Amino acid sequence: MASSSCLLCAAVLLAVLVAAAATSPAYCVPGQAIPRRPLLNCRWYVSSRTCGGGEPFLAVPEMKRRCCLELAAVVPECRCKALRSMMDEIKVQTQECWHKQAEFAATVVTERECGLPTIHGGQFCYDLGAEY
């Protein structure tokens, strides 16, 4: 009985430590580790790849290149939070479009897109709503 209680306590402690390690550090805020108007190039790229947004000023590969450079300048542990901050500033016509953009924005760090590591130790962000 005592060993199962100890095992349960250890499991709870491990879960708390994992959750704490996966949250963004306190300095991952606009104006510190994240630019004040985060990821303007990524904003254009995400918009052009999801809900449209009129005729793009640049070719999609060039928009992607600029987005990747901009995101690479953000420290890895703040990249998902920067993408979430970018989404917080996007104003779109419909909620459906915002959700499509948020879903795609979370993939910008993946190998297929920019191939950048994040706080999660790999090239992915969880659902951007979970980054807070």
PDB file of C-alpha atoms in Angstrom:
ATOM      1  CA  MET A   1       0.000   0.000   0.000  1.00  0.00           C
ATOM      2  CA  ALA A   2       2.769   2.422   0.920  1.00  0.00           C
ATOM      3  CA  SER A   3       4.687   1.653  -2.257  1.00  0.00           C
ATOM      4  CA  SER A   4       1.621   2.380  -4.428  1.00  0.00           C
ATOM      5  CA  SER A   5       1.151   5.736  -2.642  1.00  0.00           C
ATOM      6  CA  CYS A   6       4.807   6.550  -3.211  1.00  0.00           C
ATOM      7  CA  LEU A   7       4.489   5.556  -6.856  1.00  0.00           C
ATOM      8  CA  LEU A   8       1.404   7.755  -7.238  1.00  0.00           C
ATOM      9  CA  CYS A   9       3.210  10.712  -5.650  1.00  0.00           C
ATOM     10  CA  ALA A  10       6.170  10.212  -7.970  1.00  0.00           C
ATOM     11  CA  ALA A  11       3.866  10.103 -11.008  1.00  0.00           C
ATOM     12  CA  VAL A  12       2.122  13.324  -9.959  1.00  0.00           C
ATOM     13  CA  LEU A  13       5.448  15.052  -9.341  1.00  0.00           C
ATOM     14  CA  LEU A  14       6.729  13.948 -12.750  1.00  0.00           C
ATOM     15  CA  ALA A  15       3.567  15.258 -14.452  1.00  0.00           C
ATOM     16  CA  VAL A  16       3.982  18.643 -12.743  1.00  0.00           C
ATOM     17  CA  LEU A  17       7.642  18.871 -13.770  1.00  0.00           C
ATOM     18  CA  VAL A  18       6.856  17.966 -17.397  1.00  0.00           C
ATOM     19  CA  ALA A  19       4.063  20.568 -17.532  1.00  0.00           C
ATOM     20  CA  ALA A  20       6.338  23.237 -16.060  1.00  0.00           C
ATOM     21  CA  ALA A  21       9.129  22.442 -18.517  1.00  0.00           C
ATOM     22  CA  ALA A  22       6.788  22.765 -21.508  1.00  0.00           C
ATOM     23  CA  THR A  23       5.504  26.253 -20.702  1.00  0.00           C
ATOM     24  CA  SER A  24       7.084  29.329 -22.203  1.00  0.00           C
ATOM     25  CA  PRO A  25       9.524  31.256 -19.981  1.00  0.00           C
ATOM     26  CA  ALA A  26       8.367  34.574 -18.499  1.00  0.00           C
ATOM     27  CA  TYR A  27      10.554  36.581 -20.913  1.00  0.00           C
ATOM     28  CA  CYS A  28       8.670  35.185 -23.944  1.00  0.00           C
ATOM     29  CA  VAL A  29       6.572  38.320 -24.313  1.00  0.00           C
ATOM     30  CA  PRO A  30       6.330  40.964 -27.034  1.00  0.00           C
ATOM     31  CA  GLY A  31       8.989  43.581 -26.421  1.00  0.00           C
ATOM     32  CA  GLN A  32      11.427  41.156 -24.806  1.00  0.00           C
ATOM     33  CA  ALA A  33      12.269  37.871 -26.562  1.00  0.00           C
ATOM     34  CA  ILE A  34       9.430  38.406 -29.040  1.00  0.00           C
ATOM     35  CA  PRO A  35       9.270  41.484 -31.315  1.00  0.00           C
ATOM     36  CA  ARG A  36       6.560  44.034 -30.388  1.00  0.00           C
ATOM     37  CA  ARG A  37       4.642  43.403 -33.616  1.00  0.00           C
ATOM     38  CA  PRO A  38       5.547  39.764 -33.956  1.00  0.00           C
ATOM     39  CA  LEU A  39       6.381  38.043 -37.197  1.00  0.00           C
ATOM     40  CA  LEU A  40       4.992  40.397 -39.841  1.00  0.00           C
ATOM     41  CA  ASN A  41       6.434  38.279 -42.660  1.00  0.00           C
ATOM     42  CA  CYS A  42       4.944  35.129 -41.145  1.00  0.00           C
ATOM     43  CA  ARG A  43       1.600  36.885 -40.902  1.00  0.00           C
ATOM     44  CA  TRP A  44       1.604  37.447 -44.683  1.00  0.00           C
ATOM     45  CA  TYR A  45       2.815  33.907 -45.330  1.00  0.00           C
ATOM     46  CA  VAL A  46       0.184  32.270 -43.095  1.00  0.00           C
ATOM     47  CA  SER A  47      -2.561  34.403 -44.603  1.00  0.00           C
ATOM     48  CA  SER A  48      -1.541  33.596 -48.174  1.00  0.00           C
ATOM     49  CA  ARG A  49      -1.412  29.851 -47.430  1.00  0.00           C
ATOM     50  CA  THR A  50      -4.817  29.615 -45.743  1.00  0.00           C
ATOM     51  CA  CYS A  51      -7.686  32.014 -46.361  1.00  0.00           C
ATOM     52  CA  GLY A  52      -6.084  34.001 -49.130  1.00  0.00           C
ATOM     53  CA  GLY A  53      -5.721  37.692 -48.737  1.00  0.00           C
ATOM     54  CA  GLY A  54      -5.745  39.079 -52.196  1.00  0.00           C
ATOM     55  CA  GLU A  55      -2.847  39.059 -54.596  1.00  0.00           C
ATOM     56  CA  PRO A  56       0.419  38.474 -52.698  1.00  0.00           C
ATOM     57  CA  PHE A  57       3.104  41.138 -53.017  1.00  0.00           C
ATOM     58  CA  LEU A  58       5.787  38.455 -53.153  1.00  0.00           C
ATOM     59  CA  ALA A  59       5.946  34.917 -54.456  1.00  0.00           C
ATOM     60  CA  VAL A  60       4.986  32.331 -51.824  1.00  0.00           C
ATOM     61  CA  PRO A  61       8.527  30.818 -51.653  1.00  0.00           C
ATOM     62  CA  GLU A  62       9.957  34.278 -50.913  1.00  0.00           C
ATOM     63  CA  MET A  63       7.312  34.938 -48.255  1.00  0.00           C
ATOM     64  CA  LYS A  64       8.176  31.581 -46.691  1.00  0.00           C
ATOM     65  CA  ARG A  65      11.903  32.372 -46.746  1.00  0.00           C
ATOM     66  CA  ARG A  66      11.333  35.716 -45.028  1.00  0.00           C
ATOM     67  CA  CYS A  67       9.018  34.160 -42.460  1.00  0.00           C
ATOM     68  CA  CYS A  68      11.578  31.473 -41.637  1.00  0.00           C
ATOM     69  CA  LEU A  69      14.343  34.059 -41.203  1.00  0.00           C
ATOM     70  CA  GLU A  70      12.123  36.158 -38.966  1.00  0.00           C
ATOM     71  CA  LEU A  71      11.102  33.155 -36.850  1.00  0.00           C
ATOM     72  CA  ALA A  72      14.703  31.881 -36.652  1.00  0.00           C
ATOM     73  CA  ALA A  73      15.645  35.198 -34.997  1.00  0.00           C
ATOM     74  CA  VAL A  74      13.338  34.339 -32.062  1.00  0.00           C
ATOM     75  CA  VAL A  75      14.909  32.110 -29.390  1.00  0.00           C
ATOM     76  CA  PRO A  76      13.666  28.487 -29.701  1.00  0.00           C
ATOM     77  CA  GLU A  77      11.812  28.458 -26.390  1.00  0.00           C
ATOM     78  CA  CYS A  78       9.742  31.474 -27.488  1.00  0.00           C
ATOM     79  CA  ARG A  79       8.883  30.516 -31.087  1.00  0.00           C
ATOM     80  CA  CYS A  80       5.504  28.918 -30.369  1.00  0.00           C
ATOM     81  CA  LYS A  81       4.568  31.816 -28.103  1.00  0.00           C
ATOM     82  CA  ALA A  82       5.642  34.276 -30.838  1.00  0.00           C
ATOM     83  CA  LEU A  83       3.365  32.491 -33.317  1.00  0.00           C
ATOM     84  CA  ARG A  84       0.533  32.670 -30.783  1.00  0.00           C
ATOM     85  CA  SER A  85       1.181  36.404 -30.242  1.00  0.00           C
ATOM     86  CA  MET A  86       1.100  36.863 -34.008  1.00  0.00           C
ATOM     87  CA  MET A  87      -2.265  35.106 -34.162  1.00  0.00           C
ATOM     88  CA  ASP A  88      -3.614  37.291 -31.352  1.00  0.00           C
ATOM     89  CA  GLU A  89      -3.010  40.334 -33.563  1.00  0.00           C
ATOM     90  CA  ILE A  90      -4.551  38.914 -36.741  1.00  0.00           C
ATOM     91  CA  LYS A  91      -7.954  40.324 -37.567  1.00  0.00           C
ATOM     92  CA  VAL A  92      -9.899  38.234 -40.069  1.00  0.00           C
ATOM     93  CA  GLN A  93     -13.407  38.277 -41.480  1.00  0.00           C
ATOM     94  CA  THR A  94     -14.507  34.990 -39.955  1.00  0.00           C
ATOM     95  CA  GLN A  95     -13.661  32.866 -36.940  1.00  0.00           C
ATOM     96  CA  GLU A  96     -13.316  29.892 -39.310  1.00  0.00           C
ATOM     97  CA  CYS A  97     -10.532  31.683 -41.189  1.00  0.00           C
ATOM     98  CA  TRP A  98      -8.753  32.547 -37.918  1.00  0.00           C
ATOM     99  CA  HIS A  99      -8.828  28.883 -36.888  1.00  0.00           C
ATOM    100  CA  LYS A 100      -7.414  27.796 -40.271  1.00  0.00           C
ATOM    101  CA  GLN A 101      -4.625  30.343 -39.893  1.00  0.00           C
ATOM    102  CA  ALA A 102      -3.893  29.283 -36.295  1.00  0.00           C
ATOM    103  CA  GLU A 103      -3.763  25.631 -37.359  1.00  0.00           C
ATOM    104  CA  PHE A 104      -1.317  26.390 -40.176  1.00  0.00           C
ATOM    105  CA  ALA A 105       0.743  28.833 -38.064  1.00  0.00           C
ATOM    106  CA  ALA A 106       1.474  26.030 -35.591  1.00  0.00           C
ATOM    107  CA  THR A 107       3.117  24.089 -38.451  1.00  0.00           C
ATOM    108  CA  VAL A 108       5.466  26.886 -39.566  1.00  0.00           C
ATOM    109  CA  VAL A 109       8.266  25.500 -37.364  1.00  0.00           C
ATOM    110  CA  THR A 110       7.991  21.958 -38.816  1.00  0.00           C
ATOM    111  CA  GLU A 111      10.562  20.369 -41.123  1.00  0.00           C
ATOM    112  CA  ARG A 112       8.305  20.853 -44.144  1.00  0.00           C
ATOM    113  CA  GLU A 113       8.149  24.589 -43.510  1.00  0.00           C
ATOM    114  CA  CYS A 114      11.036  26.242 -41.592  1.00  0.00           C
ATOM    115  CA  GLY A 115      12.527  23.276 -39.709  1.00  0.00           C
ATOM    116  CA  LEU A 116      13.106  25.155 -36.448  1.00  0.00           C
ATOM    117  CA  PRO A 117      13.326  23.674 -32.935  1.00  0.00           C
ATOM    118  CA  THR A 118      10.956  24.932 -30.226  1.00  0.00           C
ATOM    119  CA  ILE A 119      10.520  24.715 -26.464  1.00  0.00           C
ATOM    120  CA  HIS A 120       9.098  21.221 -26.975  1.00  0.00           C
ATOM    121  CA  GLY A 121      12.489  19.918 -28.114  1.00  0.00           C
ATOM    122  CA  GLY A 122      11.447  19.276 -31.687  1.00  0.00           C
ATOM    123  CA  GLN A 123      10.116  21.037 -34.741  1.00  0.00           C
ATOM    124  CA  PHE A 124       6.502  21.472 -33.663  1.00  0.00           C
ATOM    125  CA  CYS A 125       4.147  23.633 -31.645  1.00  0.00           C
ATOM    126  CA  TYR A 126       1.129  22.269 -29.868  1.00  0.00           C
ATOM    127  CA  ASP A 127      -2.238  23.839 -30.620  1.00  0.00           C
ATOM    128  CA  LEU A 128      -1.455  27.552 -30.355  1.00  0.00           C
ATOM    129  CA  GLY A 129      -4.253  27.963 -27.834  1.00  0.00           C
ATOM    130  CA  ALA A 130      -2.260  25.693 -25.503  1.00  0.00           C
ATOM    131  CA  GLU A 131       0.807  27.938 -25.470  1.00  0.00           C
ATOM    132  CA  TYR A 132      -0.557  30.086 -22.638  1.00  0.00           C
TER     133      TYR A 132
END
